[in-house]
Structures are given as structure tokens and as C-alpha cells.
PDB file of N, CA and C in Angstrom:
ATOM      1  N   UNK A 729       0.823  -1.198   0.000  1.00 54.00           N
ATOM      2  CA  UNK A 729       0.000   0.000   0.000  1.00 54.00           C
ATOM      3  C   UNK A 729       0.864   1.258   0.000  1.00 54.00           C
ATOM      4  N   UNK A 730       2.031   1.221   0.614  1.00 58.00           N
ATOM      5  CA  UNK A 730       2.880   2.411   0.661  1.00 58.00           C
ATOM      6  C   UNK A 730       3.505   2.704  -0.693  1.00 58.00           C
ATOM      7  N   UNK A 731       3.657   1.703  -1.560  1.00 55.00           N
ATOM      8  CA  UNK A 731       4.245   1.948  -2.877  1.00 55.00           C
ATOM      9  C   UNK A 731       3.270   2.694  -3.788  1.00 55.00           C
ATOM     10  N   UNK A 732       1.982   2.538  -3.574  1.00 56.00           N
ATOM     11  CA  UNK A 732       0.997   3.200  -4.427  1.00 56.00           C
ATOM     12  C   UNK A 732       0.768   4.655  -4.022  1.00 56.00           C
ATOM     13  N   UNK A 733       1.108   5.033  -2.809  1.00 62.00           N
ATOM     14  CA  UNK A 733       0.822   6.385  -2.344  1.00 62.00           C
ATOM     15  C   UNK A 733       1.638   7.456  -3.083  1.00 62.00           C
ATOM     16  N   UNK A 734       2.945   7.298  -3.330  1.00 64.00           N
ATOM     17  CA  UNK A 734       3.655   8.342  -4.079  1.00 64.00           C
ATOM     18  C   UNK A 734       3.133   8.500  -5.509  1.00 64.00           C
ATOM     19  N   UNK A 735       2.760   7.420  -6.152  1.00 82.00           N
ATOM     20  CA  UNK A 735       2.255   7.548  -7.513  1.00 82.00           C
ATOM     21  C   UNK A 735       0.875   8.211  -7.520  1.00 82.00           C
ATOM     22  N   UNK A 736       0.068   7.962  -6.503  1.00 83.00           N
ATOM     23  CA  UNK A 736      -1.228   8.619  -6.403  1.00 83.00           C
ATOM     24  C   UNK A 736      -1.049  10.113  -6.154  1.00 83.00           C
ATOM     25  N   UNK A 737      -0.088  10.468  -5.322  1.00 85.00           N
ATOM     26  CA  UNK A 737       0.198  11.880  -5.068  1.00 85.00           C
ATOM     27  C   UNK A 737       0.694  12.565  -6.336  1.00 85.00           C
ATOM     28  N   UNK A 738       1.551  11.896  -7.077  1.00 86.00           N
ATOM     29  CA  UNK A 738       2.052  12.462  -8.328  1.00 86.00           C
ATOM     30  C   UNK A 738       0.934  12.610  -9.350  1.00 86.00           C
ATOM     31  N   UNK A 739       0.036  11.642  -9.396  1.00 87.00           N
ATOM     32  CA  UNK A 739      -1.091  11.707 -10.318  1.00 87.00           C
ATOM     33  C   UNK A 739      -2.021  12.863  -9.975  1.00 87.00           C
ATOM     34  N   UNK A 740      -2.315  13.037  -8.701  1.00 88.00           N
ATOM     35  CA  UNK A 740      -3.197  14.126  -8.285  1.00 88.00           C
ATOM     36  C   UNK A 740      -2.564  15.494  -8.525  1.00 88.00           C
ATOM     37  N   UNK A 741      -1.273  15.615  -8.278  1.00 88.00           N
ATOM     38  CA  UNK A 741      -0.618  16.904  -8.510  1.00 88.00           C
ATOM     39  C   UNK A 741      -0.532  17.215 -10.004  1.00 88.00           C
ATOM     40  N   UNK A 742      -0.313  16.205 -10.832  1.00 86.00           N
ATOM     41  CA  UNK A 742      -0.300  16.427 -12.278  1.00 86.00           C
ATOM     42  C   UNK A 742      -1.686  16.821 -12.776  1.00 86.00           C
ATOM     43  N   UNK A 743      -2.714  16.202 -12.228  1.00 86.00           N
ATOM     44  CA  UNK A 743      -4.088  16.536 -12.607  1.00 86.00           C
ATOM     45  C   UNK A 743      -4.423  17.972 -12.213  1.00 86.00           C
ATOM     46  N   UNK A 744      -3.993  18.390 -11.033  1.00 85.00           N
ATOM     47  CA  UNK A 744      -4.233  19.766 -10.589  1.00 85.00           C
ATOM     48  C   UNK A 744      -3.486  20.762 -11.477  1.00 85.00           C
ATOM     49  N   UNK A 745      -2.280  20.416 -11.893  1.00 82.00           N
ATOM     50  CA  UNK A 745      -1.504  21.288 -12.771  1.00 82.00           C
ATOM     51  C   UNK A 745      -2.178  21.432 -14.132  1.00 82.00           C
ATOM     52  N   UNK A 746      -2.707  20.345 -14.653  1.00 80.00           N
ATOM     53  CA  UNK A 746      -3.397  20.392 -15.940  1.00 80.00           C
ATOM     54  C   UNK A 746      -4.666  21.233 -15.841  1.00 80.00           C
ATOM     55  N   UNK A 747      -5.402  21.089 -14.753  1.00 75.00           N
ATOM     56  CA  UNK A 747      -6.630  21.875 -14.587  1.00 75.00           C
ATOM     57  C   UNK A 747      -6.346  23.368 -14.518  1.00 75.00           C
ATOM     58  N   UNK A 748      -5.316  23.758 -13.790  1.00 75.00           N
ATOM     59  CA  UNK A 748      -5.014  25.186 -13.679  1.00 75.00           C
ATOM     60  C   UNK A 748      -4.498  25.746 -14.993  1.00 75.00           C
ATOM     61  N   UNK A 749      -3.743  24.969 -15.759  1.00 72.00           N
ATOM     62  CA  UNK A 749      -3.256  25.474 -17.037  1.00 72.00           C
ATOM     63  C   UNK A 749      -4.387  25.588 -18.047  1.00 72.00           C
ATOM     64  N   UNK A 750      -5.382  24.719 -17.981  1.00 67.00           N
ATOM     65  CA  UNK A 750      -6.537  24.825 -18.881  1.00 67.00           C
ATOM     66  C   UNK A 750      -7.358  26.061 -18.555  1.00 67.00           C
ATOM     67  N   UNK A 751      -7.506  26.384 -17.300  1.00 64.00           N
ATOM     68  CA  UNK A 751      -8.265  27.576 -16.919  1.00 64.00           C
ATOM     69  C   UNK A 751      -7.592  28.839 -17.430  1.00 64.00           C
ATOM     70  N   UNK A 752      -6.285  28.887 -17.391  1.00 64.00           N
ATOM     71  CA  UNK A 752      -5.556  30.056 -17.876  1.00 64.00           C
ATOM     72  C   UNK A 752      -5.686  30.159 -19.393  1.00 64.00           C
ATOM     73  N   UNK A 753      -5.622  29.036 -20.088  1.00 61.00           N
ATOM     74  CA  UNK A 753      -5.698  29.057 -21.546  1.00 61.00           C
ATOM     75  C   UNK A 753      -7.088  29.419 -22.047  1.00 61.00           C
ATOM     76  N   UNK A 754      -8.122  29.084 -21.305  1.00 63.00           N
ATOM     77  CA  UNK A 754      -9.490  29.338 -21.739  1.00 63.00           C
ATOM     78  C   UNK A 754     -10.060  30.651 -21.212  1.00 63.00           C
ATOM     79  N   UNK A 755      -9.270  31.419 -20.507  1.00 65.00           N
ATOM     80  CA  UNK A 755      -9.757  32.683 -19.951  1.00 65.00           C
ATOM     81  C   UNK A 755     -10.072  33.658 -21.080  1.00 65.00           C
ATOM     82  N   UNK A 756     -11.090  34.476 -20.878  1.00 66.00           N
ATOM     83  CA  UNK A 756     -11.460  35.450 -21.896  1.00 66.00           C
ATOM     84  C   UNK A 756     -10.451  36.582 -21.915  1.00 66.00           C
ATOM     85  N   UNK A 757     -10.152  37.030 -23.120  1.00 71.00           N
ATOM     86  CA  UNK A 757      -9.208  38.128 -23.277  1.00 71.00           C
ATOM     87  C   UNK A 757      -9.977  39.440 -23.277  1.00 71.00           C
ATOM     88  N   UNK A 758      -9.512  40.390 -22.518  1.00 72.00           N
ATOM     89  CA  UNK A 758     -10.172  41.691 -22.422  1.00 72.00           C
ATOM     90  C   UNK A 758      -9.197  42.765 -22.894  1.00 72.00           C
ATOM     91  N   UNK A 759      -9.477  43.333 -24.058  1.00 72.00           N
ATOM     92  CA  UNK A 759      -8.637  44.378 -24.615  1.00 72.00           C
ATOM     93  C   UNK A 759      -9.440  45.661 -24.755  1.00 72.00           C
ATOM     94  N   UNK A 760      -8.746  46.785 -24.708  1.00 73.00           N
ATOM     95  CA  UNK A 760      -9.370  48.067 -24.995  1.00 73.00           C
ATOM     96  C   UNK A 760      -9.504  48.229 -26.503  1.00 73.00           C
ATOM     97  N   UNK A 761     -10.171  49.293 -26.935  1.00 74.00           N
ATOM     98  CA  UNK A 761     -10.294  49.535 -28.370  1.00 74.00           C
ATOM     99  C   UNK A 761      -8.927  49.857 -28.946  1.00 74.00           C
ATOM    100  N   UNK A 762      -8.638  49.271 -30.081  1.00 66.00           N
ATOM    101  CA  UNK A 762      -7.364  49.499 -30.743  1.00 66.00           C
ATOM    102  C   UNK A 762      -6.286  48.512 -30.378  1.00 66.00           C
ATOM    103  N   UNK A 763      -6.560  47.561 -29.522  1.00 70.00           N
ATOM    104  CA  UNK A 763      -5.567  46.562 -29.141  1.00 70.00           C
ATOM    105  C   UNK A 763      -6.133  45.172 -29.395  1.00 70.00           C
ATOM    106  N   UNK A 764      -5.290  44.301 -29.911  1.00 72.00           N
ATOM    107  CA  UNK A 764      -5.701  42.921 -30.160  1.00 72.00           C
ATOM    108  C   UNK A 764      -4.478  42.023 -30.040  1.00 72.00           C
ATOM    109  N   UNK A 765      -4.652  40.747 -30.360  1.00 74.00           N
ATOM    110  CA  UNK A 765      -3.525  39.818 -30.321  1.00 74.00           C
ATOM    111  C   UNK A 765      -2.548  40.049 -31.460  1.00 74.00           C
ATOM    112  N   UNK A 766      -3.037  40.557 -32.573  1.00 77.00           N
ATOM    113  CA  UNK A 766      -2.213  40.614 -33.770  1.00 77.00           C
ATOM    114  C   UNK A 766      -1.752  42.011 -34.145  1.00 77.00           C
ATOM    115  N   UNK A 767      -2.359  43.039 -33.599  1.00 72.00           N
ATOM    116  CA  UNK A 767      -2.031  44.395 -34.030  1.00 72.00           C
ATOM    117  C   UNK A 767      -1.991  45.342 -32.839  1.00 72.00           C
ATOM    118  N   UNK A 768      -0.988  46.210 -32.842  1.00 70.00           N
ATOM    119  CA  UNK A 768      -0.867  47.243 -31.819  1.00 70.00           C
ATOM    120  C   UNK A 768      -0.930  48.591 -32.527  1.00 70.00           C
ATOM    121  N   UNK A 769      -1.864  49.414 -32.124  1.00 70.00           N
ATOM    122  CA  UNK A 769      -1.998  50.741 -32.719  1.00 70.00           C
ATOM    123  C   UNK A 769      -1.489  51.779 -31.733  1.00 70.00           C
ATOM    124  N   UNK A 770      -0.597  52.618 -32.226  1.00 76.00           N
ATOM    125  CA  UNK A 770      -0.018  53.663 -31.387  1.00 76.00           C
ATOM    126  C   UNK A 770      -0.448  55.006 -31.953  1.00 76.00           C
ATOM    127  N   UNK A 771      -1.008  55.848 -31.129  1.00 76.00           N
ATOM    128  CA  UNK A 771      -1.421  57.175 -31.562  1.00 76.00           C
ATOM    129  C   UNK A 771      -2.853  57.192 -32.054  1.00 76.00           C
ATOM    130  N   UNK A 772      -3.166  58.199 -32.854  1.00 75.00           N
ATOM    131  CA  UNK A 772      -4.524  58.394 -33.348  1.00 75.00           C
ATOM    132  C   UNK A 772      -4.796  57.418 -34.485  1.00 75.00           C
ATOM    133  N   UNK A 773      -5.972  56.817 -34.512  1.00 72.00           N
ATOM    134  CA  UNK A 773      -6.317  55.855 -35.559  1.00 72.00           C
ATOM    135  C   UNK A 773      -7.184  56.468 -36.650  1.00 72.00           C
ATOM    136  N   UNK A 774      -7.509  57.764 -36.532  1.00 78.00           N
ATOM    137  CA  UNK A 774      -8.338  58.458 -37.510  1.00 78.00           C
ATOM    138  C   UNK A 774      -7.445  59.435 -38.275  1.00 78.00           C
ATOM    139  N   UNK A 775      -7.585  59.515 -39.603  1.00 78.00           N
ATOM    140  CA  UNK A 775      -6.754  60.468 -40.355  1.00 78.00           C
ATOM    141  C   UNK A 775      -7.089  61.916 -40.000  1.00 78.00           C
ATOM    142  N   UNK A 776      -6.111  62.788 -40.120  1.00 77.00           N
ATOM    143  CA  UNK A 776      -6.288  64.195 -39.769  1.00 77.00           C
ATOM    144  C   UNK A 776      -7.021  64.984 -40.846  1.00 77.00           C
ATOM    145  N   UNK A 777      -6.990  64.524 -42.091  1.00 72.00           N
ATOM    146  CA  UNK A 777      -7.639  65.300 -43.156  1.00 72.00           C
ATOM    147  C   UNK A 777      -8.740  64.524 -43.834  1.00 72.00           C
TER     148      UNK A 777
END
């Protein structure tokens, strides 16, 4: 019975690590206007003339 306890602990800790990493990956991204994953806009986005 003592040989199975370290592997059970390792299994539970790996499962907890996977769950927390999935939550971070699936979190909603909140950006302001003009910012996204692919483009960064600096300054005014409307032409002056």
C-alpha cells in the first residue's frame, strides 16, 4: 500500500496542474479599443484630413 501512495500523489498533482493550465488558456481576453492579439496601434487611428 505504501508503494501506491507516491504515484497517487504524483497523479493528483499532475491533474491539478493540468486543470489550472486549462483555466488560464481558456480565460477570456479583455482588450481596450485598438488593441488585439495581432495588431498594436499607437497614436490616433483616424486620419487628420
